[in-house]
């Protein structure tokens, strides 16, 4: 996908270094980014200091689900359990799966970029069939429609359903960005 390929020698060294050193040190010794080392350890199942293959960072989860970090932070306030492992905020896969199943209104299955975690579940397959993919950006017409629906007394959930958007997206668009001088 992104960076340079890992050689067999680097993978062996990664495993050796992971047993003794923290992520930042391993990344520096391998001349790789911390994110690249973290992801490679997750994908290969290499354990050791701070390596836990049943957990994902907020950034990784954000990329997998096609949502913003602030959306995941909102989910935490709604009940998604997180674990702080400085400098990361991590999520156990079982907690992610439970949250996604219990809160289908919060996410769009068509945006999921890697469904490995969910593809075995019938509820995900059904949601994947029903959710449609649309661009992230809002058109001015959509913003106007959303505001009109809100003025007419529709709830956030009802607006989200009518507009095929997540509740968090509606809330963010309505209340998240305060612009000065009424600019657009």
Short mmCIF file of N, CA and C in Angstrom, two decimals:
data_model
loop_
_atom_site.label_atom_id
_atom_site.label_comp_id
_atom_site.label_asym_id
_atom_site.label_seq_id
_atom_site.Cartn_x
_atom_site.Cartn_y
_atom_site.Cartn_z
N UNK A 1 0.83 -1.18 0.00
CA UNK A 1 0.00 0.00 0.00
C UNK A 1 0.87 1.24 0.00
N UNK A 2 1.65 1.48 1.08
CA UNK A 2 2.34 2.74 1.21
C UNK A 2 3.83 2.66 1.01
N UNK A 3 4.57 2.41 2.10
CA UNK A 3 6.03 2.50 2.13
C UNK A 3 6.74 1.34 1.47
N UNK A 4 8.03 1.29 1.79
CA UNK A 4 8.86 0.25 1.17
C UNK A 4 8.60 -1.12 1.80
N UNK A 5 8.84 -2.15 1.02
CA UNK A 5 8.59 -3.52 1.47
C UNK A 5 9.57 -3.92 2.57
N UNK A 6 9.14 -4.83 3.40
CA UNK A 6 9.98 -5.33 4.48
C UNK A 6 10.77 -6.54 3.97
N UNK A 7 12.06 -6.54 4.20
CA UNK A 7 12.89 -7.69 3.82
C UNK A 7 12.79 -8.75 4.91
N UNK A 8 13.19 -9.96 4.57
CA UNK A 8 13.16 -11.05 5.55
C UNK A 8 14.10 -10.72 6.73
N UNK A 9 15.23 -10.11 6.43
CA UNK A 9 16.18 -9.74 7.48
C UNK A 9 15.56 -8.71 8.43
N UNK A 10 14.83 -7.74 7.88
CA UNK A 10 14.18 -6.74 8.72
C UNK A 10 13.11 -7.36 9.62
N UNK A 11 12.38 -8.32 9.09
CA UNK A 11 11.36 -8.99 9.89
C UNK A 11 11.98 -9.77 11.05
N UNK A 12 13.10 -10.41 10.80
CA UNK A 12 13.80 -11.14 11.86
C UNK A 12 14.29 -10.15 12.91
N UNK A 13 14.88 -9.06 12.46
CA UNK A 13 15.38 -8.04 13.38
C UNK A 13 14.22 -7.39 14.14
N UNK A 14 13.12 -7.18 13.48
CA UNK A 14 11.94 -6.62 14.13
C UNK A 14 11.51 -7.50 15.30
N UNK A 15 11.47 -8.79 15.06
CA UNK A 15 11.08 -9.71 16.13
C UNK A 15 12.07 -9.69 17.28
N UNK A 16 13.36 -9.68 16.97
CA UNK A 16 14.38 -9.64 18.01
C UNK A 16 14.30 -8.35 18.83
N UNK A 17 14.21 -7.22 18.14
CA UNK A 17 14.19 -5.93 18.83
C UNK A 17 12.92 -5.73 19.65
N UNK A 18 11.81 -6.25 19.16
CA UNK A 18 10.53 -6.09 19.83
C UNK A 18 10.54 -6.74 21.21
N UNK A 19 11.30 -7.80 21.37
CA UNK A 19 11.35 -8.49 22.66
C UNK A 19 12.02 -7.65 23.74
N UNK A 20 12.83 -6.66 23.34
CA UNK A 20 13.63 -5.92 24.31
C UNK A 20 13.34 -4.43 24.37
N UNK A 21 12.99 -3.83 23.24
CA UNK A 21 12.90 -2.37 23.17
C UNK A 21 11.47 -1.88 22.95
N UNK A 22 11.21 -0.63 23.39
CA UNK A 22 9.90 -0.02 23.10
C UNK A 22 9.79 0.34 21.62
N UNK A 23 8.57 0.62 21.21
CA UNK A 23 8.25 0.89 19.81
C UNK A 23 9.15 1.96 19.18
N UNK A 24 9.34 3.08 19.86
CA UNK A 24 10.13 4.18 19.29
C UNK A 24 11.56 3.75 19.00
N UNK A 25 12.13 2.97 19.89
CA UNK A 25 13.51 2.50 19.70
C UNK A 25 13.59 1.51 18.54
N UNK A 26 12.63 0.60 18.47
CA UNK A 26 12.61 -0.38 17.37
C UNK A 26 12.51 0.35 16.03
N UNK A 27 11.61 1.34 15.98
CA UNK A 27 11.43 2.11 14.73
C UNK A 27 12.73 2.81 14.34
N UNK A 28 13.38 3.43 15.30
CA UNK A 28 14.63 4.15 15.01
C UNK A 28 15.72 3.18 14.53
N UNK A 29 15.84 2.04 15.19
CA UNK A 29 16.88 1.06 14.81
C UNK A 29 16.62 0.45 13.43
N UNK A 30 15.36 0.39 13.04
CA UNK A 30 15.02 -0.17 11.72
C UNK A 30 14.87 0.91 10.65
N UNK A 31 15.03 2.17 11.05
CA UNK A 31 14.87 3.30 10.14
C UNK A 31 13.48 3.27 9.49
N UNK A 32 12.48 3.07 10.35
CA UNK A 32 11.08 3.02 9.94
C UNK A 32 10.27 3.95 10.84
N UNK A 33 9.10 4.32 10.40
CA UNK A 33 8.23 5.13 11.25
C UNK A 33 7.64 4.24 12.34
N UNK A 34 7.27 4.87 13.44
CA UNK A 34 6.64 4.11 14.53
C UNK A 34 5.35 3.45 14.05
N UNK A 35 4.61 4.15 13.23
CA UNK A 35 3.36 3.59 12.71
C UNK A 35 3.63 2.36 11.85
N UNK A 36 4.65 2.42 11.02
CA UNK A 36 4.98 1.27 10.16
C UNK A 36 5.37 0.05 10.99
N UNK A 37 6.16 0.28 12.03
CA UNK A 37 6.58 -0.82 12.90
C UNK A 37 5.38 -1.37 13.67
N UNK A 38 4.56 -0.48 14.19
CA UNK A 38 3.38 -0.91 14.93
C UNK A 38 2.47 -1.77 14.06
N UNK A 39 2.18 -1.28 12.86
CA UNK A 39 1.30 -2.02 11.95
C UNK A 39 1.89 -3.36 11.54
N UNK A 40 3.19 -3.38 11.27
CA UNK A 40 3.83 -4.64 10.87
C UNK A 40 3.76 -5.65 12.01
N UNK A 41 3.96 -5.19 13.25
CA UNK A 41 3.87 -6.10 14.38
C UNK A 41 2.45 -6.64 14.52
N UNK A 42 1.47 -5.78 14.31
CA UNK A 42 0.08 -6.24 14.40
C UNK A 42 -0.22 -7.27 13.31
N UNK A 43 0.19 -6.96 12.11
CA UNK A 43 -0.15 -7.83 10.97
C UNK A 43 0.58 -9.16 11.01
N UNK A 44 1.78 -9.18 11.57
CA UNK A 44 2.55 -10.42 11.61
C UNK A 44 2.38 -11.18 12.91
N UNK A 45 1.76 -10.54 13.91
CA UNK A 45 1.56 -11.21 15.19
C UNK A 45 2.80 -11.25 16.04
N UNK A 46 3.76 -10.39 15.76
CA UNK A 46 4.98 -10.34 16.55
C UNK A 46 4.65 -9.69 17.89
N UNK A 47 4.94 -10.40 18.99
CA UNK A 47 4.61 -9.90 20.32
C UNK A 47 5.79 -9.20 20.97
N UNK A 48 5.63 -8.84 22.21
CA UNK A 48 6.70 -8.20 22.95
C UNK A 48 6.22 -6.95 23.62
N UNK A 49 7.15 -6.11 23.97
CA UNK A 49 6.86 -4.88 24.70
C UNK A 49 5.86 -4.03 23.93
N UNK A 50 4.74 -3.72 24.54
CA UNK A 50 3.67 -2.90 23.97
C UNK A 50 3.03 -3.49 22.72
N UNK A 51 3.37 -4.69 22.36
CA UNK A 51 2.74 -5.29 21.18
C UNK A 51 1.60 -6.17 21.66
N UNK A 52 0.44 -5.95 21.12
CA UNK A 52 -0.73 -6.73 21.49
C UNK A 52 -1.58 -6.85 20.23
N UNK A 53 -1.63 -8.06 19.68
CA UNK A 53 -2.24 -8.21 18.37
C UNK A 53 -3.76 -8.17 18.39
N UNK A 54 -4.37 -8.18 19.56
CA UNK A 54 -5.83 -8.08 19.57
C UNK A 54 -6.28 -6.64 19.80
N UNK A 55 -5.37 -5.70 19.67
CA UNK A 55 -5.69 -4.30 19.90
C UNK A 55 -5.33 -3.44 18.69
N UNK A 56 -6.07 -2.35 18.53
CA UNK A 56 -5.81 -1.41 17.45
C UNK A 56 -5.70 -0.01 18.04
N UNK A 57 -4.85 0.82 17.44
CA UNK A 57 -4.76 2.21 17.86
C UNK A 57 -5.95 2.98 17.28
N UNK A 58 -6.18 4.18 17.82
CA UNK A 58 -7.27 5.02 17.31
C UNK A 58 -7.03 5.35 15.84
N UNK A 59 -5.78 5.67 15.48
CA UNK A 59 -5.49 6.01 14.08
C UNK A 59 -5.75 4.83 13.16
N UNK A 60 -5.32 3.65 13.57
CA UNK A 60 -5.55 2.45 12.75
C UNK A 60 -7.05 2.18 12.62
N UNK A 61 -7.77 2.27 13.73
CA UNK A 61 -9.21 2.05 13.69
C UNK A 61 -9.90 3.07 12.80
N UNK A 62 -9.44 4.31 12.89
CA UNK A 62 -9.99 5.38 12.06
C UNK A 62 -9.83 5.05 10.58
N UNK A 63 -8.64 4.59 10.20
CA UNK A 63 -8.39 4.24 8.79
C UNK A 63 -9.22 3.03 8.36
N UNK A 64 -9.31 2.03 9.21
CA UNK A 64 -10.06 0.81 8.87
C UNK A 64 -11.54 1.12 8.66
N UNK A 65 -12.10 1.96 9.53
CA UNK A 65 -13.54 2.23 9.48
C UNK A 65 -13.91 3.40 8.59
N UNK A 66 -12.92 4.16 8.12
CA UNK A 66 -13.22 5.29 7.25
C UNK A 66 -13.92 6.42 7.98
N UNK A 67 -13.53 6.64 9.25
CA UNK A 67 -14.11 7.72 10.04
C UNK A 67 -12.99 8.59 10.59
N UNK A 68 -13.34 9.75 11.08
CA UNK A 68 -12.38 10.67 11.69
C UNK A 68 -12.06 10.24 13.12
N UNK A 69 -10.88 10.63 13.61
CA UNK A 69 -10.52 10.35 15.00
C UNK A 69 -11.54 10.93 15.97
N UNK A 70 -12.05 12.11 15.68
CA UNK A 70 -13.03 12.73 16.59
C UNK A 70 -14.30 11.90 16.68
N UNK A 71 -14.63 11.17 15.64
CA UNK A 71 -15.80 10.29 15.67
C UNK A 71 -15.57 9.16 16.66
N UNK A 72 -14.37 8.60 16.65
CA UNK A 72 -14.05 7.51 17.59
C UNK A 72 -14.03 8.04 19.02
N UNK A 73 -13.54 9.26 19.21
CA UNK A 73 -13.57 9.87 20.54
C UNK A 73 -15.02 10.02 21.01
N UNK A 74 -15.91 10.39 20.12
CA UNK A 74 -17.33 10.49 20.45
C UNK A 74 -17.87 9.11 20.85
N UNK A 75 -17.46 8.07 20.11
CA UNK A 75 -17.90 6.72 20.45
C UNK A 75 -17.43 6.33 21.85
N UNK A 76 -16.25 6.77 22.24
CA UNK A 76 -15.76 6.48 23.59
C UNK A 76 -16.73 7.06 24.62
N UNK A 77 -17.20 8.27 24.37
CA UNK A 77 -18.15 8.90 25.30
C UNK A 77 -19.47 8.13 25.31
N UNK A 78 -19.79 7.45 24.20
CA UNK A 78 -21.03 6.65 24.12
C UNK A 78 -20.84 5.24 24.66
N UNK A 79 -19.58 4.85 24.97
CA UNK A 79 -19.39 3.54 25.57
C UNK A 79 -18.31 2.65 24.98
N UNK A 80 -17.67 3.05 23.89
CA UNK A 80 -16.58 2.24 23.36
C UNK A 80 -15.43 2.27 24.35
N UNK A 81 -15.03 1.10 24.81
CA UNK A 81 -13.96 1.02 25.81
C UNK A 81 -12.61 1.23 25.14
N UNK A 82 -11.77 2.03 25.80
CA UNK A 82 -10.42 2.27 25.30
C UNK A 82 -9.41 1.92 26.39
N UNK A 83 -8.19 1.69 25.96
CA UNK A 83 -7.09 1.40 26.86
C UNK A 83 -5.98 2.38 26.52
N UNK A 84 -5.47 3.06 27.51
CA UNK A 84 -4.38 4.02 27.30
C UNK A 84 -3.06 3.29 27.45
N UNK A 85 -2.28 3.25 26.39
CA UNK A 85 -0.92 2.70 26.40
C UNK A 85 -0.06 3.77 25.77
N UNK A 86 0.42 4.67 26.60
CA UNK A 86 1.14 5.84 26.10
C UNK A 86 2.17 5.43 25.08
N UNK A 87 2.23 6.12 23.98
CA UNK A 87 1.48 7.33 23.64
C UNK A 87 0.18 7.04 22.89
N UNK A 88 -0.31 5.81 22.94
CA UNK A 88 -1.45 5.41 22.13
C UNK A 88 -2.74 5.29 22.93
N UNK A 89 -3.84 5.46 22.24
CA UNK A 89 -5.15 5.06 22.74
C UNK A 89 -5.48 3.82 21.93
N UNK A 90 -5.75 2.73 22.63
CA UNK A 90 -5.94 1.44 21.97
C UNK A 90 -7.35 0.90 22.26
N UNK A 91 -7.77 0.00 21.37
CA UNK A 91 -9.09 -0.62 21.50
C UNK A 91 -8.95 -2.12 21.28
N UNK A 92 -9.56 -2.90 22.18
CA UNK A 92 -9.57 -4.35 22.00
C UNK A 92 -10.55 -4.68 20.87
N UNK A 93 -10.17 -5.65 20.06
CA UNK A 93 -11.02 -6.01 18.93
C UNK A 93 -12.42 -6.41 19.39
N UNK A 94 -12.51 -7.15 20.48
CA UNK A 94 -13.84 -7.58 20.96
C UNK A 94 -14.70 -6.38 21.35
N UNK A 95 -14.07 -5.32 21.90
CA UNK A 95 -14.83 -4.12 22.27
C UNK A 95 -15.28 -3.36 21.02
N UNK A 96 -14.44 -3.33 20.00
CA UNK A 96 -14.79 -2.67 18.74
C UNK A 96 -15.98 -3.39 18.11
N UNK A 97 -15.89 -4.70 18.04
CA UNK A 97 -16.95 -5.51 17.42
C UNK A 97 -18.26 -5.31 18.18
N UNK A 98 -18.20 -5.34 19.50
CA UNK A 98 -19.41 -5.16 20.31
C UNK A 98 -20.03 -3.78 20.03
N UNK A 99 -19.19 -2.74 20.02
CA UNK A 99 -19.71 -1.40 19.80
C UNK A 99 -20.34 -1.28 18.40
N UNK A 100 -19.65 -1.80 17.39
CA UNK A 100 -20.15 -1.69 16.02
C UNK A 100 -21.50 -2.42 15.88
N UNK A 101 -21.63 -3.55 16.54
CA UNK A 101 -22.88 -4.30 16.47
C UNK A 101 -24.01 -3.56 17.19
N UNK A 102 -23.68 -2.98 18.35
CA UNK A 102 -24.71 -2.32 19.17
C UNK A 102 -25.06 -0.91 18.68
N UNK A 103 -24.21 -0.32 17.85
CA UNK A 103 -24.44 1.05 17.38
C UNK A 103 -24.31 1.15 15.84
N UNK A 104 -25.14 0.43 15.11
CA UNK A 104 -25.02 0.45 13.65
C UNK A 104 -25.31 1.82 13.04
N UNK A 105 -26.03 2.67 13.77
CA UNK A 105 -26.35 4.00 13.26
C UNK A 105 -25.13 4.93 13.23
N UNK A 106 -24.05 4.55 13.92
CA UNK A 106 -22.88 5.43 14.04
C UNK A 106 -21.87 5.28 12.91
N UNK A 107 -22.02 4.30 12.06
CA UNK A 107 -20.99 4.06 11.05
C UNK A 107 -21.60 3.52 9.76
N UNK A 108 -20.83 3.67 8.70
CA UNK A 108 -21.25 3.24 7.37
C UNK A 108 -20.35 2.09 6.93
N UNK A 109 -20.91 0.92 6.78
CA UNK A 109 -20.13 -0.27 6.41
C UNK A 109 -19.49 -0.14 5.04
N UNK A 110 -20.05 0.69 4.18
CA UNK A 110 -19.47 0.87 2.84
C UNK A 110 -18.13 1.61 2.92
N UNK A 111 -17.87 2.30 4.02
CA UNK A 111 -16.61 3.03 4.17
C UNK A 111 -15.49 2.18 4.78
N UNK A 112 -15.81 1.00 5.28
CA UNK A 112 -14.81 0.15 5.92
C UNK A 112 -13.80 -0.28 4.87
N UNK A 113 -12.52 0.04 5.12
CA UNK A 113 -11.47 -0.25 4.13
C UNK A 113 -10.87 -1.64 4.30
N UNK A 114 -10.98 -2.21 5.50
CA UNK A 114 -10.46 -3.55 5.77
C UNK A 114 -11.48 -4.26 6.64
N UNK A 115 -12.25 -5.16 6.04
CA UNK A 115 -13.33 -5.81 6.77
C UNK A 115 -12.93 -7.13 7.43
N UNK A 116 -11.63 -7.40 7.52
CA UNK A 116 -11.13 -8.64 8.10
C UNK A 116 -11.70 -8.89 9.49
N UNK A 117 -11.79 -7.85 10.28
CA UNK A 117 -12.25 -7.95 11.65
C UNK A 117 -13.74 -8.30 11.74
N UNK A 118 -14.51 -7.89 10.74
CA UNK A 118 -15.97 -8.00 10.82
C UNK A 118 -16.60 -9.01 9.87
N UNK A 119 -15.87 -9.44 8.83
CA UNK A 119 -16.50 -10.18 7.74
C UNK A 119 -17.13 -11.51 8.16
N UNK A 120 -16.77 -12.04 9.31
CA UNK A 120 -17.36 -13.30 9.75
C UNK A 120 -18.74 -13.14 10.38
N UNK A 121 -19.15 -11.90 10.62
CA UNK A 121 -20.41 -11.66 11.32
C UNK A 121 -21.54 -11.36 10.33
N UNK A 122 -22.66 -12.08 10.45
CA UNK A 122 -23.79 -11.85 9.56
C UNK A 122 -24.33 -10.41 9.63
N UNK A 123 -24.33 -9.81 10.83
CA UNK A 123 -24.84 -8.44 10.97
C UNK A 123 -23.99 -7.45 10.17
N UNK A 124 -22.68 -7.73 10.05
CA UNK A 124 -21.83 -6.84 9.24
C UNK A 124 -22.14 -7.03 7.76
N UNK A 125 -22.27 -8.27 7.34
CA UNK A 125 -22.57 -8.54 5.93
C UNK A 125 -23.88 -7.88 5.51
N UNK A 126 -24.88 -7.95 6.38
CA UNK A 126 -26.17 -7.34 6.09
C UNK A 126 -26.04 -5.82 6.01
N UNK A 127 -25.32 -5.24 6.96
CA UNK A 127 -25.13 -3.79 6.96
C UNK A 127 -24.34 -3.36 5.73
N UNK A 128 -23.37 -4.15 5.33
CA UNK A 128 -22.55 -3.84 4.15
C UNK A 128 -23.44 -3.79 2.91
N UNK A 129 -24.41 -4.70 2.82
CA UNK A 129 -25.32 -4.71 1.68
C UNK A 129 -26.22 -3.47 1.65
N UNK A 130 -26.62 -3.02 2.84
CA UNK A 130 -27.58 -1.93 2.93
C UNK A 130 -26.97 -0.54 2.92
N UNK A 131 -25.74 -0.41 3.40
CA UNK A 131 -25.11 0.91 3.44
C UNK A 131 -24.57 1.27 2.07
N UNK A 132 -24.69 2.54 1.74
CA UNK A 132 -24.15 2.99 0.47
C UNK A 132 -22.94 3.87 0.71
N UNK A 133 -22.08 3.86 -0.22
CA UNK A 133 -20.89 4.69 -0.14
C UNK A 133 -21.21 6.06 -0.70
N UNK A 134 -20.78 7.08 0.00
CA UNK A 134 -20.91 8.43 -0.52
C UNK A 134 -19.69 9.23 -0.08
N UNK A 135 -19.51 10.31 -0.75
CA UNK A 135 -18.33 11.11 -0.44
C UNK A 135 -18.45 11.72 0.94
N UNK A 136 -17.32 12.03 1.53
CA UNK A 136 -17.27 12.57 2.88
C UNK A 136 -17.77 14.00 2.92
N UNK A 137 -17.42 14.78 1.93
CA UNK A 137 -17.76 16.20 1.94
C UNK A 137 -19.26 16.42 1.77
N UNK A 138 -19.73 17.45 2.42
CA UNK A 138 -21.13 17.84 2.34
C UNK A 138 -21.31 18.87 1.23
N UNK A 139 -22.40 18.74 0.50
CA UNK A 139 -22.74 19.80 -0.47
C UNK A 139 -23.55 20.85 0.27
N UNK A 140 -23.63 22.02 -0.29
CA UNK A 140 -24.43 23.09 0.33
C UNK A 140 -25.90 22.70 0.40
N UNK A 141 -26.38 21.97 -0.61
CA UNK A 141 -27.76 21.50 -0.62
C UNK A 141 -28.01 20.55 0.55
N UNK A 142 -27.06 19.64 0.83
CA UNK A 142 -27.22 18.72 1.95
C UNK A 142 -27.23 19.46 3.29
N UNK A 143 -26.36 20.44 3.43
CA UNK A 143 -26.32 21.24 4.66
C UNK A 143 -27.65 21.95 4.87
N UNK A 144 -28.16 22.55 3.81
CA UNK A 144 -29.46 23.25 3.89
C UNK A 144 -30.58 22.28 4.25
N UNK A 145 -30.58 21.12 3.63
CA UNK A 145 -31.60 20.11 3.92
C UNK A 145 -31.52 19.67 5.38
N UNK A 146 -30.32 19.44 5.87
CA UNK A 146 -30.12 19.02 7.25
C UNK A 146 -30.64 20.08 8.22
N UNK A 147 -30.31 21.33 7.98
CA UNK A 147 -30.76 22.43 8.85
C UNK A 147 -32.28 22.57 8.81
N UNK A 148 -32.85 22.40 7.64
CA UNK A 148 -34.29 22.50 7.50
C UNK A 148 -34.98 21.37 8.30
N UNK A 149 -34.47 20.17 8.18
CA UNK A 149 -35.03 19.04 8.92
C UNK A 149 -34.94 19.28 10.43
N UNK A 150 -33.82 19.83 10.88
CA UNK A 150 -33.64 20.11 12.30
C UNK A 150 -34.64 21.17 12.76
N UNK A 151 -34.84 22.21 11.95
CA UNK A 151 -35.80 23.26 12.30
C UNK A 151 -37.23 22.73 12.34
N UNK A 152 -37.47 21.69 11.54
CA UNK A 152 -38.81 21.09 11.52
C UNK A 152 -39.04 20.15 12.70
N UNK A 153 -37.99 19.99 13.54
CA UNK A 153 -38.15 19.19 14.75
C UNK A 153 -37.69 17.75 14.67
N UNK A 154 -37.05 17.37 13.58
CA UNK A 154 -36.54 16.01 13.47
C UNK A 154 -35.37 15.82 14.44
N UNK A 155 -35.24 14.61 15.00
CA UNK A 155 -34.13 14.30 15.90
C UNK A 155 -32.87 14.07 15.07
N UNK A 156 -31.74 14.08 15.75
CA UNK A 156 -30.46 13.79 15.08
C UNK A 156 -30.53 12.43 14.40
N UNK A 157 -31.05 11.44 15.12
CA UNK A 157 -31.14 10.08 14.56
C UNK A 157 -32.01 10.06 13.30
N UNK A 158 -33.15 10.74 13.35
CA UNK A 158 -34.05 10.76 12.19
C UNK A 158 -33.39 11.45 10.99
N UNK A 159 -32.68 12.54 11.27
CA UNK A 159 -31.98 13.23 10.18
C UNK A 159 -30.91 12.33 9.59
N UNK A 160 -30.16 11.65 10.45
CA UNK A 160 -29.10 10.74 9.99
C UNK A 160 -29.69 9.66 9.09
N UNK A 161 -30.81 9.09 9.50
CA UNK A 161 -31.46 8.05 8.69
C UNK A 161 -31.94 8.60 7.36
N UNK A 162 -32.59 9.77 7.39
CA UNK A 162 -33.11 10.36 6.15
C UNK A 162 -31.99 10.71 5.17
N UNK A 163 -30.85 11.15 5.71
CA UNK A 163 -29.76 11.62 4.85
C UNK A 163 -28.68 10.56 4.62
N UNK A 164 -28.88 9.38 5.20
CA UNK A 164 -27.92 8.29 5.08
C UNK A 164 -26.52 8.73 5.53
N UNK A 165 -26.47 9.37 6.67
CA UNK A 165 -25.23 9.82 7.30
C UNK A 165 -25.22 9.29 8.72
N UNK A 166 -24.07 9.30 9.34
CA UNK A 166 -23.99 8.88 10.74
C UNK A 166 -24.51 9.99 11.64
N UNK A 167 -24.96 9.60 12.82
CA UNK A 167 -25.42 10.60 13.79
C UNK A 167 -24.28 11.55 14.15
N UNK A 168 -23.08 11.01 14.30
CA UNK A 168 -21.95 11.87 14.68
C UNK A 168 -21.64 12.87 13.57
N UNK A 169 -21.82 12.49 12.33
CA UNK A 169 -21.60 13.41 11.22
C UNK A 169 -22.61 14.56 11.25
N UNK A 170 -23.86 14.22 11.54
CA UNK A 170 -24.90 15.25 11.63
C UNK A 170 -24.59 16.21 12.78
N UNK A 171 -24.26 15.65 13.94
CA UNK A 171 -23.95 16.49 15.11
C UNK A 171 -22.77 17.40 14.83
N UNK A 172 -21.73 16.84 14.23
CA UNK A 172 -20.54 17.65 13.95
C UNK A 172 -20.87 18.78 12.99
N UNK A 173 -21.66 18.47 11.98
CA UNK A 173 -22.00 19.50 10.98
C UNK A 173 -22.90 20.57 11.60
N UNK A 174 -23.79 20.17 12.49
CA UNK A 174 -24.69 21.13 13.12
C UNK A 174 -23.99 21.96 14.20
N UNK A 175 -23.18 21.30 15.02
CA UNK A 175 -22.66 21.97 16.22
C UNK A 175 -21.14 22.02 16.33
N UNK A 176 -20.43 21.24 15.52
CA UNK A 176 -18.99 21.08 15.69
C UNK A 176 -18.14 22.25 15.31
N UNK A 177 -18.45 22.92 14.24
CA UNK A 177 -17.62 24.02 13.75
C UNK A 177 -18.37 25.33 13.97
N UNK A 178 -17.82 26.14 14.83
CA UNK A 178 -18.39 27.48 15.03
C UNK A 178 -17.58 28.45 14.19
N UNK A 179 -18.21 29.09 13.24
CA UNK A 179 -17.51 30.03 12.37
C UNK A 179 -17.83 31.45 12.79
N UNK A 180 -16.80 32.25 12.80
CA UNK A 180 -17.01 33.65 13.17
C UNK A 180 -17.54 34.44 11.98
N UNK A 181 -18.27 35.49 12.27
CA UNK A 181 -18.81 36.40 11.26
C UNK A 181 -19.73 35.70 10.26
N UNK A 182 -20.23 34.54 10.61
CA UNK A 182 -21.19 33.84 9.75
C UNK A 182 -20.62 33.43 8.40
N UNK A 183 -19.28 33.23 8.32
CA UNK A 183 -18.67 32.86 7.04
C UNK A 183 -19.06 31.48 6.59
N UNK A 184 -18.82 31.16 5.31
CA UNK A 184 -19.22 29.85 4.82
C UNK A 184 -18.08 28.96 4.52
#
